[in-house]
Structure formats: structure tokens, C-alpha cells
CSV table of C-alpha atoms in Angstrom, one decimal:
chain,number,residue,atom,x,y,z
A,1,MET,CA,87.6,126.0,107.3
A,2,MET,CA,85.7,122.7,108.0
A,3,ARG,CA,89.0,120.9,108.8
A,4,TYR,CA,89.8,123.5,111.5
A,5,PHE,CA,86.4,122.9,113.2
A,6,LEU,CA,87.1,119.2,113.0
A,7,MET,CA,90.5,119.7,114.6
A,8,ALA,CA,88.9,121.8,117.3
A,9,GLY,CA,86.3,119.1,117.9
A,10,ILE,CA,89.0,116.5,118.3
A,11,LEU,CA,90.7,118.8,120.8
A,12,VAL,CA,87.5,119.1,122.8
A,13,LEU,CA,87.3,115.3,122.9
A,14,CYS,CA,90.9,115.2,124.0
A,15,LEU,CA,90.0,117.5,126.9
A,16,ILE,CA,86.9,115.6,127.9
A,17,PHE,CA,88.1,112.0,127.6
A,18,PRO,CA,90.7,112.1,130.5
A,19,GLY,CA,87.9,113.0,132.9
A,20,THR,CA,85.4,110.5,131.5
A,21,LEU,CA,86.6,107.5,129.6
A,22,PHE,CA,90.2,107.4,131.0
A,23,TYR,CA,88.8,107.9,134.5
A,24,TYR,CA,88.1,104.1,134.3
A,25,LEU,CA,91.3,103.3,132.3
A,26,SER,CA,93.8,105.1,134.5
A,27,TRP,CA,96.9,103.5,136.0
A,28,ASP,CA,96.8,104.3,139.7
A,29,GLY,CA,95.3,107.7,138.8
A,30,ILE,CA,97.7,108.4,135.9
A,31,LYS,CA,95.9,109.4,132.7
A,32,PRO,CA,97.3,110.2,129.2
A,33,ASP,CA,97.7,113.7,128.1
A,34,LEU,CA,95.6,113.5,125.0
A,35,ALA,CA,95.9,117.2,124.2
A,36,MET,CA,99.6,116.8,124.1
A,37,LEU,CA,99.3,113.7,121.9
A,38,TRP,CA,96.9,115.5,119.6
A,39,LEU,CA,99.3,118.5,119.3
A,40,ILE,CA,102.2,116.2,118.4
A,41,TYR,CA,100.1,114.7,115.6
A,42,LEU,CA,99.1,118.2,114.4
A,43,ALA,CA,102.7,119.3,114.4
A,44,LEU,CA,103.8,116.2,112.5
A,45,HIS,CA,101.4,116.9,109.7
A,46,HIS,CA,101.9,120.7,109.3
A,47,ARG,CA,104.8,123.0,108.4
A,48,THR,CA,106.8,124.6,111.2
A,49,SER,CA,105.0,127.9,111.1
A,50,GLU,CA,101.5,126.3,111.0
A,51,GLY,CA,102.5,123.9,113.8
A,52,VAL,CA,103.7,126.7,116.1
A,53,ILE,CA,100.5,128.7,115.5
A,54,LEU,CA,98.3,125.6,116.1
A,55,ALA,CA,100.4,124.9,119.2
A,56,ALA,CA,99.9,128.3,120.6
A,57,VAL,CA,96.1,128.2,120.0
A,58,THR,CA,95.8,124.7,121.3
A,59,GLY,CA,97.9,125.5,124.4
A,60,LEU,CA,95.8,128.6,125.1
A,61,ILE,CA,92.6,126.5,124.9
A,62,VAL,CA,94.0,123.9,127.2
A,63,ASP,CA,95.2,126.5,129.7
A,64,LEU,CA,91.8,128.2,129.7
A,65,TYR,CA,90.1,124.8,130.1
A,66,LEU,CA,92.3,123.8,133.0
A,67,GLY,CA,92.0,127.2,134.6
A,68,ARG,CA,95.5,127.5,136.1
A,69,TYR,CA,98.9,128.8,135.1
A,70,LEU,CA,97.9,130.6,132.0
A,71,GLY,CA,100.7,130.2,129.4
A,72,LEU,CA,102.0,126.9,130.8
A,73,TYR,CA,100.6,124.8,128.0
A,74,VAL,CA,101.2,127.5,125.4
A,75,PHE,CA,104.9,127.5,126.0
A,76,THR,CA,105.1,123.7,126.4
A,77,PHE,CA,103.2,123.1,123.2
A,78,ILE,CA,105.2,125.5,121.2
A,79,VAL,CA,108.4,123.8,122.3
A,80,LEU,CA,106.8,120.4,121.4
A,81,ALA,CA,105.6,121.7,118.0
A,82,LEU,CA,109.2,122.9,117.2
A,83,GLY,CA,110.5,119.5,118.2
A,84,SER,CA,107.9,117.6,116.2
A,85,SER,CA,108.6,119.8,113.2
A,86,TYR,CA,112.3,119.2,113.4
A,87,PHE,CA,111.8,115.4,113.5
A,88,GLN,CA,109.0,115.2,110.9
A,89,LYS,CA,111.4,116.3,108.2
A,90,ARG,CA,113.8,113.5,108.9
A,91,TRP,CA,111.8,110.3,108.8
A,92,TYR,CA,109.0,108.4,107.1
A,93,ARG,CA,105.8,109.3,109.0
A,94,ASP,CA,104.1,105.9,108.2
A,95,ASN,CA,106.5,104.2,110.6
A,96,ILE,CA,104.4,103.4,113.7
A,97,PRO,CA,107.2,102.1,116.0
A,98,LEU,CA,109.3,105.2,115.2
A,99,THR,CA,106.4,107.4,115.8
A,100,THR,CA,105.7,105.7,119.1
A,101,VAL,CA,109.3,106.3,120.2
A,102,LEU,CA,109.0,110.0,119.1
A,103,VAL,CA,105.7,110.5,121.0
A,104,PHE,CA,107.3,108.9,124.1
A,105,CYS,CA,110.4,111.2,123.9
A,106,LEU,CA,108.3,114.4,123.1
A,107,SER,CA,105.8,113.6,125.9
A,108,LEU,CA,108.7,113.0,128.3
A,109,ILE,CA,110.1,116.5,127.3
A,110,GLY,CA,106.7,118.1,127.5
A,111,GLN,CA,105.8,116.6,130.9
A,112,ALA,CA,109.2,117.4,132.3
A,113,LEU,CA,108.8,121.0,131.1
A,114,ILE,CA,105.3,121.2,132.7
A,115,ALA,CA,106.6,119.8,135.9
A,116,PHE,CA,109.5,122.3,135.9
A,117,LEU,CA,107.3,125.3,135.2
A,118,THR,CA,104.7,124.3,137.8
A,119,SER,CA,107.4,123.8,140.4
A,120,ALA,CA,108.8,127.2,139.5
A,121,ALA,CA,105.3,128.6,140.0
A,122,GLY,CA,105.2,127.2,143.5
A,123,LEU,CA,103.8,123.6,143.2
A,124,ASN,CA,105.8,121.3,145.5
A,125,TRP,CA,105.8,117.7,144.6
A,126,SER,CA,108.5,115.2,145.6
A,127,LEU,CA,111.1,114.3,143.0
A,128,GLY,CA,110.1,110.7,143.0
A,129,TYR,CA,106.4,111.4,142.5
A,130,THR,CA,107.2,113.9,139.7
A,131,ALA,CA,109.5,111.5,137.9
A,132,ARG,CA,106.9,108.7,138.2
A,133,LEU,CA,104.2,111.0,136.8
A,134,ILE,CA,106.3,112.1,133.9
A,135,ILE,CA,107.4,108.6,132.9
A,136,LEU,CA,103.9,107.0,133.2
A,137,ILE,CA,102.1,109.8,131.3
A,138,SER,CA,104.7,109.6,128.5
A,139,LEU,CA,104.4,105.8,128.5
A,140,TYR,CA,100.6,106.0,128.3
A,141,ASN,CA,100.8,108.4,125.4
A,142,ALA,CA,103.2,106.2,123.6
A,143,LEU,CA,101.0,103.1,124.1
A,144,LEU,CA,98.1,105.0,122.5
A,145,VAL,CA,100.0,105.7,119.3
A,146,PRO,CA,99.4,102.3,117.6
A,147,ILE,CA,95.7,102.7,118.2
A,148,THR,CA,95.3,106.5,117.4
A,149,TYR,CA,98.0,107.4,114.9
A,150,PRO,CA,97.0,105.3,111.9
A,151,PRO,CA,93.5,106.8,111.5
A,152,VAL,CA,94.8,110.3,112.3
A,153,HIS,CA,97.6,109.9,109.7
A,154,ARG,CA,95.2,108.5,107.1
A,155,SER,CA,92.8,111.4,107.7
A,156,PHE,CA,95.6,114.0,107.3
A,157,THR,CA,96.9,112.4,104.1
A,158,ALA,CA,93.6,111.4,102.4
A,159,GLY,CA,90.6,112.1,104.6
A,160,TRP,CA,88.7,114.8,106.4
A,161,LEU,CA,91.8,116.6,107.8
A,162,LYS,CA,93.7,116.7,104.5
A,163,LYS,CA,94.7,120.2,103.5
A,164,ARG,CA,92.9,120.9,100.2
A,165,SER,CA,93.9,123.4,97.6
A,166,LYS,CA,91.4,126.0,96.6
A,167,TYR,CA,91.7,124.6,93.1
A,168,ASP,CA,90.6,121.1,94.0
A,169,LEU,CA,87.3,120.1,92.4
A,170,TYR,CA,86.2,117.8,95.3
């Protein structure tokens, strides 16, 4: 139970940091999508069914936090959790460069899906601006992987976020 509170606390930080810390570290107003990055990490370290449930809950929290287009992040995060789950079965998760490429590709898909769904809901951005936004957010997420993924992976394999059996003594 404690690990779920810790995961929720990390999600809260992922929602707060883009408006605080990354306000000063933005590239021409472009900030990383830390909630999407966190969801990819969650899906990489859980089974498909758990990843989809975590994606739906995380997406709902992000939708409620942002206060617009309820269901946008739920749908996007479920698609990303399924994609992460598909790839996590096929490679060695300790490989940082490969994880960086995976995060870039999944962020690209997620941001493109968000752009498509918001344009279907009536948001009118130019194609050039949308493409620039999608690519730069995905690149920013990928550049954060070498900094953020090693401690998260260690925590999921041997630390606070490790799933413990009810029969463990510690």
C-alpha cells in the first residue's frame, strides 16, 4: 500500500514541476510531459493489466488536474501503457540508450495522439506549431531518461517501489 502512495506522490511532483522548476528550464516555452514519462516508467515495470489500470488512474488524475478534455489523458495513457507493455517484454530494461529511444518514440505517439484528440475537440493549431511541439516535448522527455530512469529502475527492482510479496519478512 505504501508503494502506491509513493507512486501517487511522484505523480503529484510530475504535475507540479512543469509549472515550477521547468518554468525556468523550458525551451522557448516547451516543457517536458513528466506525467507521461512517469506513466511510461510505471508501465515498463508492471504487467500489462496493472499497467493499464495505473494508466487509467494516472490519466484521470492528470485530466482532473489540467481541468480540460476529460478522458484525453486517460485514453492516451492507456495506449502508451499497452505500447510500453508490448516493448518491455522484448528487451533488457537496464539498457539506458534503448530506453531513451523507447521513451522518445512513445512520447512522440502520445503527444501526436493528444494533438489529434484536442484538434478533434476544436483546438486549432497550425500544423507546423503542432509538429514542433510534439517533437520538442518528445525530445525533452528522452533527454531526461538518463537522469531519471536509473534511480526509478533501481527503486522498482530493489528499493521503495519494489512489489513485495506478502510473505517477505522485510
